[in-house]
Coordinates of C-alpha atoms and ligand atoms in Angstrom, one line a residue:
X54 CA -14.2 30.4 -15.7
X55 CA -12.7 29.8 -12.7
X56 CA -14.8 28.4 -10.0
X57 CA -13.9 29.0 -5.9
X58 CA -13.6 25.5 -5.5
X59 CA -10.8 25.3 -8.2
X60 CA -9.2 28.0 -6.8
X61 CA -9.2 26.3 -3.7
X62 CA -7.6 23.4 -5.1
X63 CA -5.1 25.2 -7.4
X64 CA -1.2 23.9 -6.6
X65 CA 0.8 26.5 -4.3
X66 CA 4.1 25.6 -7.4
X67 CA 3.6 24.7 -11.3
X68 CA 2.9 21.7 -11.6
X69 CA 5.5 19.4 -13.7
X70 CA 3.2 17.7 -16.5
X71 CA 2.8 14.4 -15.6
X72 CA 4.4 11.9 -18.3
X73 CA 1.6 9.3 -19.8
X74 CA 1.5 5.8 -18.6
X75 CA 0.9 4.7 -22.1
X76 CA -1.5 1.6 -21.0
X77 CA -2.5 -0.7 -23.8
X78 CA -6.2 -0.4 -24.9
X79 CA -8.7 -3.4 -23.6
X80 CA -12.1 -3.7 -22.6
X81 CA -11.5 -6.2 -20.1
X82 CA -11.6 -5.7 -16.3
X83 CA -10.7 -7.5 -12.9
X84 CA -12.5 -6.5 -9.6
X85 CA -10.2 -5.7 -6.9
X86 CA -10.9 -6.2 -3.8
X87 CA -8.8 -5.4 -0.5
X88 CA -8.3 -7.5 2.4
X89 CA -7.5 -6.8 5.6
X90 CA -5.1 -9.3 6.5
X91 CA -5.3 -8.7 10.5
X92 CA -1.8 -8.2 10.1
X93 CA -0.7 -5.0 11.9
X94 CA 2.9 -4.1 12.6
X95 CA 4.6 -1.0 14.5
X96 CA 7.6 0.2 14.7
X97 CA 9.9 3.9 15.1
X98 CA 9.6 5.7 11.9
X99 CA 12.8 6.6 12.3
X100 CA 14.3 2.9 11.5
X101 CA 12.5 3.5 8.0
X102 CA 13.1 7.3 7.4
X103 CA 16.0 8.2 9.3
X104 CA 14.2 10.9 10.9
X105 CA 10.2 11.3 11.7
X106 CA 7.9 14.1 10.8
X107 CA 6.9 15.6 14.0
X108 CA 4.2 13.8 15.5
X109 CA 4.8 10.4 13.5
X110 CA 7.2 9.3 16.1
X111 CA 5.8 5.6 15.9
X112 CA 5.2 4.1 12.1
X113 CA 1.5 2.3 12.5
X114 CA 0.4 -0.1 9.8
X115 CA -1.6 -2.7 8.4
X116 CA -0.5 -5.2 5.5
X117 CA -3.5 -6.2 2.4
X118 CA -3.8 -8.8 0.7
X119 CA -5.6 -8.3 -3.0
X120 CA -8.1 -10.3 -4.3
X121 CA -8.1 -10.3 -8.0
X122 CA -11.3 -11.6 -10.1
X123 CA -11.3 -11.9 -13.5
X124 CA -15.0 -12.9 -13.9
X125 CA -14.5 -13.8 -18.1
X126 CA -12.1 -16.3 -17.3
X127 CA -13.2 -17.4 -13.7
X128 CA -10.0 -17.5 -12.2
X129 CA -9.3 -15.6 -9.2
X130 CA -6.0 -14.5 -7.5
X131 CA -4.6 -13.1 -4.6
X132 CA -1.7 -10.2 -4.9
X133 CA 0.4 -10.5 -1.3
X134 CA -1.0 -12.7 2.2
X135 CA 0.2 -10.4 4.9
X136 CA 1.9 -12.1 8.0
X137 CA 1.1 -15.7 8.8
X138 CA -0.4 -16.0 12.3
X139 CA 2.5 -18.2 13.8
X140 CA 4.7 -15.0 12.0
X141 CA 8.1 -16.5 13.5
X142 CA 7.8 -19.5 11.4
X143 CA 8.5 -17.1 8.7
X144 CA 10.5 -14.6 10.3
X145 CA 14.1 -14.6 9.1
X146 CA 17.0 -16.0 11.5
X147 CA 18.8 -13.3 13.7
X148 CA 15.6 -11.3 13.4
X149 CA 13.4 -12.9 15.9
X150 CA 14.7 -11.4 18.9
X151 CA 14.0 -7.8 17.4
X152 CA 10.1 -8.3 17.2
X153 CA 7.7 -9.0 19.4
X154 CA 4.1 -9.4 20.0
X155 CA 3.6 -8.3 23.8
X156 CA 6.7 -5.7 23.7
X157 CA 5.9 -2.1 23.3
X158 CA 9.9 -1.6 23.6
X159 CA 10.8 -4.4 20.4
X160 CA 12.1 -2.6 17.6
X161 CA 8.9 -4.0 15.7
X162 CA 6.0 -5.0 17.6
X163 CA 3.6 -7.0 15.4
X164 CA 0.0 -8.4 16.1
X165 CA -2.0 -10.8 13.6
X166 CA -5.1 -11.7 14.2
X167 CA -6.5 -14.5 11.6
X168 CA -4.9 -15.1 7.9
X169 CA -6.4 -14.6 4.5
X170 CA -7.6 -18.7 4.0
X171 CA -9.6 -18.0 6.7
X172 CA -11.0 -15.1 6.1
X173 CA -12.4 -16.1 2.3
X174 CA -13.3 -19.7 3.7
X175 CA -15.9 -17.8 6.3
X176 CA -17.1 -16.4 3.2
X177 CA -19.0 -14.3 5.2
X178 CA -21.1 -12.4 2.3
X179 CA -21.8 -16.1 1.1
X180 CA -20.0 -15.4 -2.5
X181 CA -18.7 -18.7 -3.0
X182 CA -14.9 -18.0 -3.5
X183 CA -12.6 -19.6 -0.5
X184 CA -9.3 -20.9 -0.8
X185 CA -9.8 -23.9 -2.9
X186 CA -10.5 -21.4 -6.1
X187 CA -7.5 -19.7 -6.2
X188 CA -5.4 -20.4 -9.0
X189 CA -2.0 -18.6 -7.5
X190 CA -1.2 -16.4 -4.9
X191 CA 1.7 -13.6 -6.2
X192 CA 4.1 -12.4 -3.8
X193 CA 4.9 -8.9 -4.2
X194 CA 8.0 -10.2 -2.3
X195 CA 9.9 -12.4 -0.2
X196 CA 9.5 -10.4 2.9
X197 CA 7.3 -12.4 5.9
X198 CA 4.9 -9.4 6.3
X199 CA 3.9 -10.3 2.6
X200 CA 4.3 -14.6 2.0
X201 CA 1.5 -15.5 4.6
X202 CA 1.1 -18.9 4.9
X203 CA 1.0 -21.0 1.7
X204 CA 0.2 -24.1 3.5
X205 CA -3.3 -23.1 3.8
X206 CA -3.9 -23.3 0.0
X207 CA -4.4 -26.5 -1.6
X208 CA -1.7 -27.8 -4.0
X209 CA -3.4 -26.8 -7.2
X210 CA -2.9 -22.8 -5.9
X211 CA 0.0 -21.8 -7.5
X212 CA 2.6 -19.4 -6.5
X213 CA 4.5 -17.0 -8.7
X214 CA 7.3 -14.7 -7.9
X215 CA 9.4 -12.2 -9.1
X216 CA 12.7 -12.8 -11.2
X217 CA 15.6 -13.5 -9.2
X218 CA 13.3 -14.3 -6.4
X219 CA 14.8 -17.6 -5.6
X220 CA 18.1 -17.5 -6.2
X221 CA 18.7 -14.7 -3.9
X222 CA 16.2 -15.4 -1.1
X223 CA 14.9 -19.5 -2.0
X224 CA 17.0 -20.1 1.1
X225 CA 14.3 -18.2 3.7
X226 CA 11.1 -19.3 2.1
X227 CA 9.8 -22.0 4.5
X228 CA 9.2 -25.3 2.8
X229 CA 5.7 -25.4 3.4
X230 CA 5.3 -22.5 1.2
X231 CA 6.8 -23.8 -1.9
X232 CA 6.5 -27.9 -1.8
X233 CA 3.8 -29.9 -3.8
X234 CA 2.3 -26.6 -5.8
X235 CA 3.9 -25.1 -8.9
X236 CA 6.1 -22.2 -8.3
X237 CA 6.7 -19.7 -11.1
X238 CA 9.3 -17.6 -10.7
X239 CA 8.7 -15.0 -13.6
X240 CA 11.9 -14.0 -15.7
X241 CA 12.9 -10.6 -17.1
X242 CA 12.3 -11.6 -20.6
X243 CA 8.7 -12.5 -19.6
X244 CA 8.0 -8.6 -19.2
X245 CA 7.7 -7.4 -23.1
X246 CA 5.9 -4.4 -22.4
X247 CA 6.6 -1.0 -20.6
X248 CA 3.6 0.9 -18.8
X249 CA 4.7 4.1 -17.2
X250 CA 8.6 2.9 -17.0
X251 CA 7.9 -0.5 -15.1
X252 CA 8.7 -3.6 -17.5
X253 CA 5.3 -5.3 -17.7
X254 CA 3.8 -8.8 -18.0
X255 CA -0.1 -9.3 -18.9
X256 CA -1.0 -12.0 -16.3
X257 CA -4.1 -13.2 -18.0
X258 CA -3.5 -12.0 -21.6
X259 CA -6.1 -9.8 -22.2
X260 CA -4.9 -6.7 -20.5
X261 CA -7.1 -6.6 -17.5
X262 CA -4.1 -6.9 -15.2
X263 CA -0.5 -6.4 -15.4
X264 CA 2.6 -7.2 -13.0
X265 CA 5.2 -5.1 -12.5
X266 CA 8.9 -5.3 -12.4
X267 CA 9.9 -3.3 -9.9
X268 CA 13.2 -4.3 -8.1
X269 CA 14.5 -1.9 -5.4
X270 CA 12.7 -2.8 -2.1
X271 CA 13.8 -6.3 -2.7
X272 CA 15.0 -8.2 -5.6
X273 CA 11.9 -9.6 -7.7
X274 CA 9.7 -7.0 -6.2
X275 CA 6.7 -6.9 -8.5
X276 CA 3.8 -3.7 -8.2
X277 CA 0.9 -4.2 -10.7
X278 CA -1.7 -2.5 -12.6
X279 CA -5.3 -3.8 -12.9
X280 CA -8.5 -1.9 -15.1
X281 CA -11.2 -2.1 -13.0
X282 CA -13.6 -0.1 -15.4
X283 CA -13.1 0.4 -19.4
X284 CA -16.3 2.5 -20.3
X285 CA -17.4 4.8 -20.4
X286 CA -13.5 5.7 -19.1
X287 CA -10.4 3.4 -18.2
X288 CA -9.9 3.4 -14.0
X289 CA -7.2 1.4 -12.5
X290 CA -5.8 0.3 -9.2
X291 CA -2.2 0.6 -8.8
X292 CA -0.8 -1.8 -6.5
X293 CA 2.3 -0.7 -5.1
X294 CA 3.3 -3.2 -2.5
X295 CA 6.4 -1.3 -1.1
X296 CA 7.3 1.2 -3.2
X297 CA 6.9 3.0 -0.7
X298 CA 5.6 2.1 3.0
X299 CA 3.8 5.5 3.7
X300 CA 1.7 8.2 1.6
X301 CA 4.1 10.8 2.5
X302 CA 6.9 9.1 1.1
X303 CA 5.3 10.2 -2.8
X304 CA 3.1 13.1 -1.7
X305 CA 3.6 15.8 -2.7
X306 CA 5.3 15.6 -5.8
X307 CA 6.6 17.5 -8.7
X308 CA 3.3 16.6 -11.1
X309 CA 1.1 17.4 -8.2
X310 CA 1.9 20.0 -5.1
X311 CA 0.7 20.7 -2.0
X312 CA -2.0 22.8 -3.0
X313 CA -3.5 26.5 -1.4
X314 CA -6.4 24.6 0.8
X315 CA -5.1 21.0 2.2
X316 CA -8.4 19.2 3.6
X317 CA -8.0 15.7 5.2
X318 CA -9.9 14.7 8.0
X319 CA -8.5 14.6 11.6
X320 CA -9.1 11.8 14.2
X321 CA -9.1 11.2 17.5
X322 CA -8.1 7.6 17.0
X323 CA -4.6 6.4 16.9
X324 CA -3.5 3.5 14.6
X325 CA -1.5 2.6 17.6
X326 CA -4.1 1.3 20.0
X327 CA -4.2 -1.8 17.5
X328 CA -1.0 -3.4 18.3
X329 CA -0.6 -1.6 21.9
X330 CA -3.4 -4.6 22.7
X331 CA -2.7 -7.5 21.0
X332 CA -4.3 -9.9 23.1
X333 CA -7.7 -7.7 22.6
X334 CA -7.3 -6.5 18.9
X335 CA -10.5 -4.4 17.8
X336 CA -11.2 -3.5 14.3
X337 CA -9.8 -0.3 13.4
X338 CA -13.3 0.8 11.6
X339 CA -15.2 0.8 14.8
X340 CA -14.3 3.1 16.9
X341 CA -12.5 5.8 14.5
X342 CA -14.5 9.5 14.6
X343 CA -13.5 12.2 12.4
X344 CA -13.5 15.8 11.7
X345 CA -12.7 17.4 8.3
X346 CA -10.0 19.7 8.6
X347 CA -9.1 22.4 5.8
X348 CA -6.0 23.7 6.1
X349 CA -3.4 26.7 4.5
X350 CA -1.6 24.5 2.4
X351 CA 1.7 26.8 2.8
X352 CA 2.0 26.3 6.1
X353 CA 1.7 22.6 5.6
X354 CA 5.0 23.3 3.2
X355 CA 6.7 26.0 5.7
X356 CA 5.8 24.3 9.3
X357 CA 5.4 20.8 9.3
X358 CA 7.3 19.8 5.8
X359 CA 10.9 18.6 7.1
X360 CA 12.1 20.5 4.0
X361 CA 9.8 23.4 3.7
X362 CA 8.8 22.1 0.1
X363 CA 5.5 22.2 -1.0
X364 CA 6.5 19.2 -4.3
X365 CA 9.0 17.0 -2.5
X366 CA 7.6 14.2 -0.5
X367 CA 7.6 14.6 3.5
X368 CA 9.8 11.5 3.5
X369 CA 12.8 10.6 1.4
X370 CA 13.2 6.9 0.0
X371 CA 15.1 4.8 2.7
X372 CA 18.9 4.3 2.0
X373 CA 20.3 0.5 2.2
X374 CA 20.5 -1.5 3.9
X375 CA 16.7 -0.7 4.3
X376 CA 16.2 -0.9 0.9
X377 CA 17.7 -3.7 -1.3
X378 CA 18.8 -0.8 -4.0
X379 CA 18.5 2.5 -3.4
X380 CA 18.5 3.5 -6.6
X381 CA 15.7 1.6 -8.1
X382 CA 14.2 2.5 -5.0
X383 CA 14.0 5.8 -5.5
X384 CA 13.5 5.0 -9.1
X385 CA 10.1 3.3 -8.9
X386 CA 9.2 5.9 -6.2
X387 CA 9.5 8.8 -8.9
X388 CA 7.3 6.4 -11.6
X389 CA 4.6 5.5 -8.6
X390 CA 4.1 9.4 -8.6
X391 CA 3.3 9.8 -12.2
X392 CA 0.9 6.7 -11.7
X393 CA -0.6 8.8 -8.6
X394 CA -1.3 12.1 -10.7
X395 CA -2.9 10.7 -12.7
X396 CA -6.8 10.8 -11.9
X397 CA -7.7 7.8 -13.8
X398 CA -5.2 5.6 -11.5
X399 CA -5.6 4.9 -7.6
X400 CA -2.6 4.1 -5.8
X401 CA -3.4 1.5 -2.7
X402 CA 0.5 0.5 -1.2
X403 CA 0.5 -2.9 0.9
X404 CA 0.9 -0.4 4.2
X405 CA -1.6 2.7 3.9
X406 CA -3.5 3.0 7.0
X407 CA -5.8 5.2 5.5
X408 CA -7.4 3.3 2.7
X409 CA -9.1 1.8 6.4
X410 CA -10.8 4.8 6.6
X411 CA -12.4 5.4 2.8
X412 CA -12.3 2.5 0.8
X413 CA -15.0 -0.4 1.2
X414 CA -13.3 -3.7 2.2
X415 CA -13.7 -7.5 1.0
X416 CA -16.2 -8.4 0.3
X417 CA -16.9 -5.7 -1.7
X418 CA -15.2 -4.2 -4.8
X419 CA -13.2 -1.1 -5.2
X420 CA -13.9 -0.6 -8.7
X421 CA -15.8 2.3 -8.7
X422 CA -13.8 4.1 -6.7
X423 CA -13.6 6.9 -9.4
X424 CA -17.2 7.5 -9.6
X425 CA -17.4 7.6 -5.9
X426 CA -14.6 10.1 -5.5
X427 CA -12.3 7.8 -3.4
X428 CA -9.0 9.7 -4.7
X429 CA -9.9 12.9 -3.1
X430 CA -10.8 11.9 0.0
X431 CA -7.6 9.7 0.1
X432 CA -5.3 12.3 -0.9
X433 CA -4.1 14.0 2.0
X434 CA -5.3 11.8 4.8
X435 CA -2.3 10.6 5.8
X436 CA -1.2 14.2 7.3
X437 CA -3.6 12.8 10.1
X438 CA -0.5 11.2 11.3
X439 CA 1.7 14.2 11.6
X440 CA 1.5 17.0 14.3
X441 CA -0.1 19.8 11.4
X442 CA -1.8 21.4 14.6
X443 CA 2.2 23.3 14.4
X444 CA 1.8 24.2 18.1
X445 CA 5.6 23.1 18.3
X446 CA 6.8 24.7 15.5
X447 CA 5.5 28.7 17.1
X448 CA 3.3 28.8 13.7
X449 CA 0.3 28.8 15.7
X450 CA -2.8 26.9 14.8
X451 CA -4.3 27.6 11.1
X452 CA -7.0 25.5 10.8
X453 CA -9.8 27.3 9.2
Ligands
ZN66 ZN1 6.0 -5.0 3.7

């Protein structure tokens, strides 16, 4: 029977059927939790997309940093750092002058707060891992938004990156980062498996997490897959670093359209007012209020979709130079969306704004975000960012 709520949710095209993942079978788990690096960075979406959706003028966004439990084996690691705090340290050469941290007119404008030793060394829910127990920090990739500052972690921490890493970008790590700990840089060989198309590598050898080799962004740019429940049904949490830098870049999609009835929740807060203060930065979470907002999803498609299409993403993967490849670029985006249809698998990118505004945040777990109904919530949130209201486009307001 069909229900009104399912009818409300039913896709406005046919949905493509999503190809499997084909994950190997274990019963052991991680717990993932997400941490809010206090690194936020702004810049003109245009420089990313070529061309904003209306209203998303200005790209807003924070950077995560993942901390990954294994509680069997007692090791815990970190997946990315965000920015360090003294981020030109880190920043490469000829770049400098192009950012800034008082300048609302620098092409990016970045503002960090603390970094992530810090934060787990307050310890502030008193659970007893800080910097010393990490065994390695991974970097998604080179890029300074994601290294952190390795300094802050003692010697036994070690680092691993992605194949090809150092040979192509050794030269920009800073030497703080890499001397007196072990730095693995993982080779392709050392990725025997395949989960949904990405070459994979079970990092503690019981499947409860997996990297993945993902080169595109950068070279070496790993994503990775971690079970964060096995019974009574397998959840994951697909980290996607930057696959892709903004929901709309693999929403909609072919396996999953916009559907009749969009509903997301509208704020009056802007992402913005982060970074427009740096010298005062307030948590995001305080001072957000929200409104849900249901909405036709054709005129989502017809008015405020660049291309009118209701299973294309609002934005199209960045050409190069932006991206490294653009081809493996666009590649990994089309294999993130067959991850994201899937309602067993939770996609949390290094830059989604607005995981901020559903998902608990270190200390505490996301694992059950599947019982607690994260994904639907998350879904469609970021059209916050565009102008949906359509008053521009002489579609008139169809909020109902
Ligand atoms: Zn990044």
């Amino acid at each position: 029977m069909y229900t009104a709520w399912e009818s409300l949710n039913s896709p406005l095209d046919l949905p493509q059927v999503t190809p499997g993942l084909s994950i190997p079978e274990s019963s052991a788990t991680v717990d993932v939790r997400i941490i809010n690096t206090t690194t936020y960075q702004r810049t003109k979406t245009e420089n990313l997309f070529g061309k904003a959706v209306i209203g998303h003028e200005n790209l807003s966004f924070p950077s995560y940093s993942f901390l990954i439990s294994n509680a069997q084996m007692g090791v815990n690691i970190l997946f990315d750092l965000g920015m360090r705090r003294d981020w030109w340290k880190s920043c490469p050469p000829g770049l400098t002058e192009y950012i800034s941290d008082y300048d609302p007119r620098a092409s990016l404008q970045v503002c960090v707060e603390t970094d992530v030793a810090d934060i787990l060394d307050t310890d502030l829910a008193e659970f007893g891992i800080t910097s010393n127990s990490i065994a390695a920090v991974i970097w998604s990739h080179h890029h300074f938004d994601h290294r952190g500052d390795m300094s802050r972690f003692p010697g036994h921490t070690k680092l691993i990156v992605g194949p090809g890493l150092l040979k192509a970008h050794g030269h920009e790590l800073n030497r703080s980062d890499v001397e007196g700990r072990e730095v693995f840089e993982l080779a392709e060989q050392d990725f025997p498996l395949e989960i949904g198309g990405f070459p994979a590598h079970d990092a503690f050898g019981d499947g409860s997490f997996y990297l993945l080799s993902c080169p595109g962004h950068t070279v070496g740019h790993f994503a990775a897959l971690a079970r964060v429940t096995s019974s009574p049904k397998g959840t994951y949490v697909f980290l996607g670093a930057d696959c892709a830098h903004h929901c709309g870049e693999f929403r909609p999609s072919p396996y999953e359209p916009l559907p009749q009835q969009v509903s997301f929740r509208s704020s009056n807060y802007s992402f913005d007012n982060i970074i427009s203060t740096p010298q005062s930065p307030r948590s995001p979470t305080t001072f957000v209020t929200r409104k849900p907002v249901l909405c036709a999803g054709d005129f989502v498609a017809q008015c405020v979709h660049p291309r009118q299409s209701p299973t294309e993403p609002f934005y199209q993967t960045p050409q190069e130079p932006v991206v490294h490849n653009y081809v493996d670029a666009h590649d990994s985006v089309q294999k993130l969306q067959a991850f994201d249809a899937h309602e067993e698998v939770l996609v949390c990118i290094s830059h989604d704004s607005t995981l901020m505004n559903v998902l608990p945040f270190y200390p505490n777990t996301i694992n059950q975000w599947y019982r607690r109904r994260y994904k639907q919530r998350l879904k469609w949130e970021f059209l916050n960012d565009f102008d949906v209201g359509g008053k521009k486009f002489g579609c008139g307001r169809r909020f109902l």
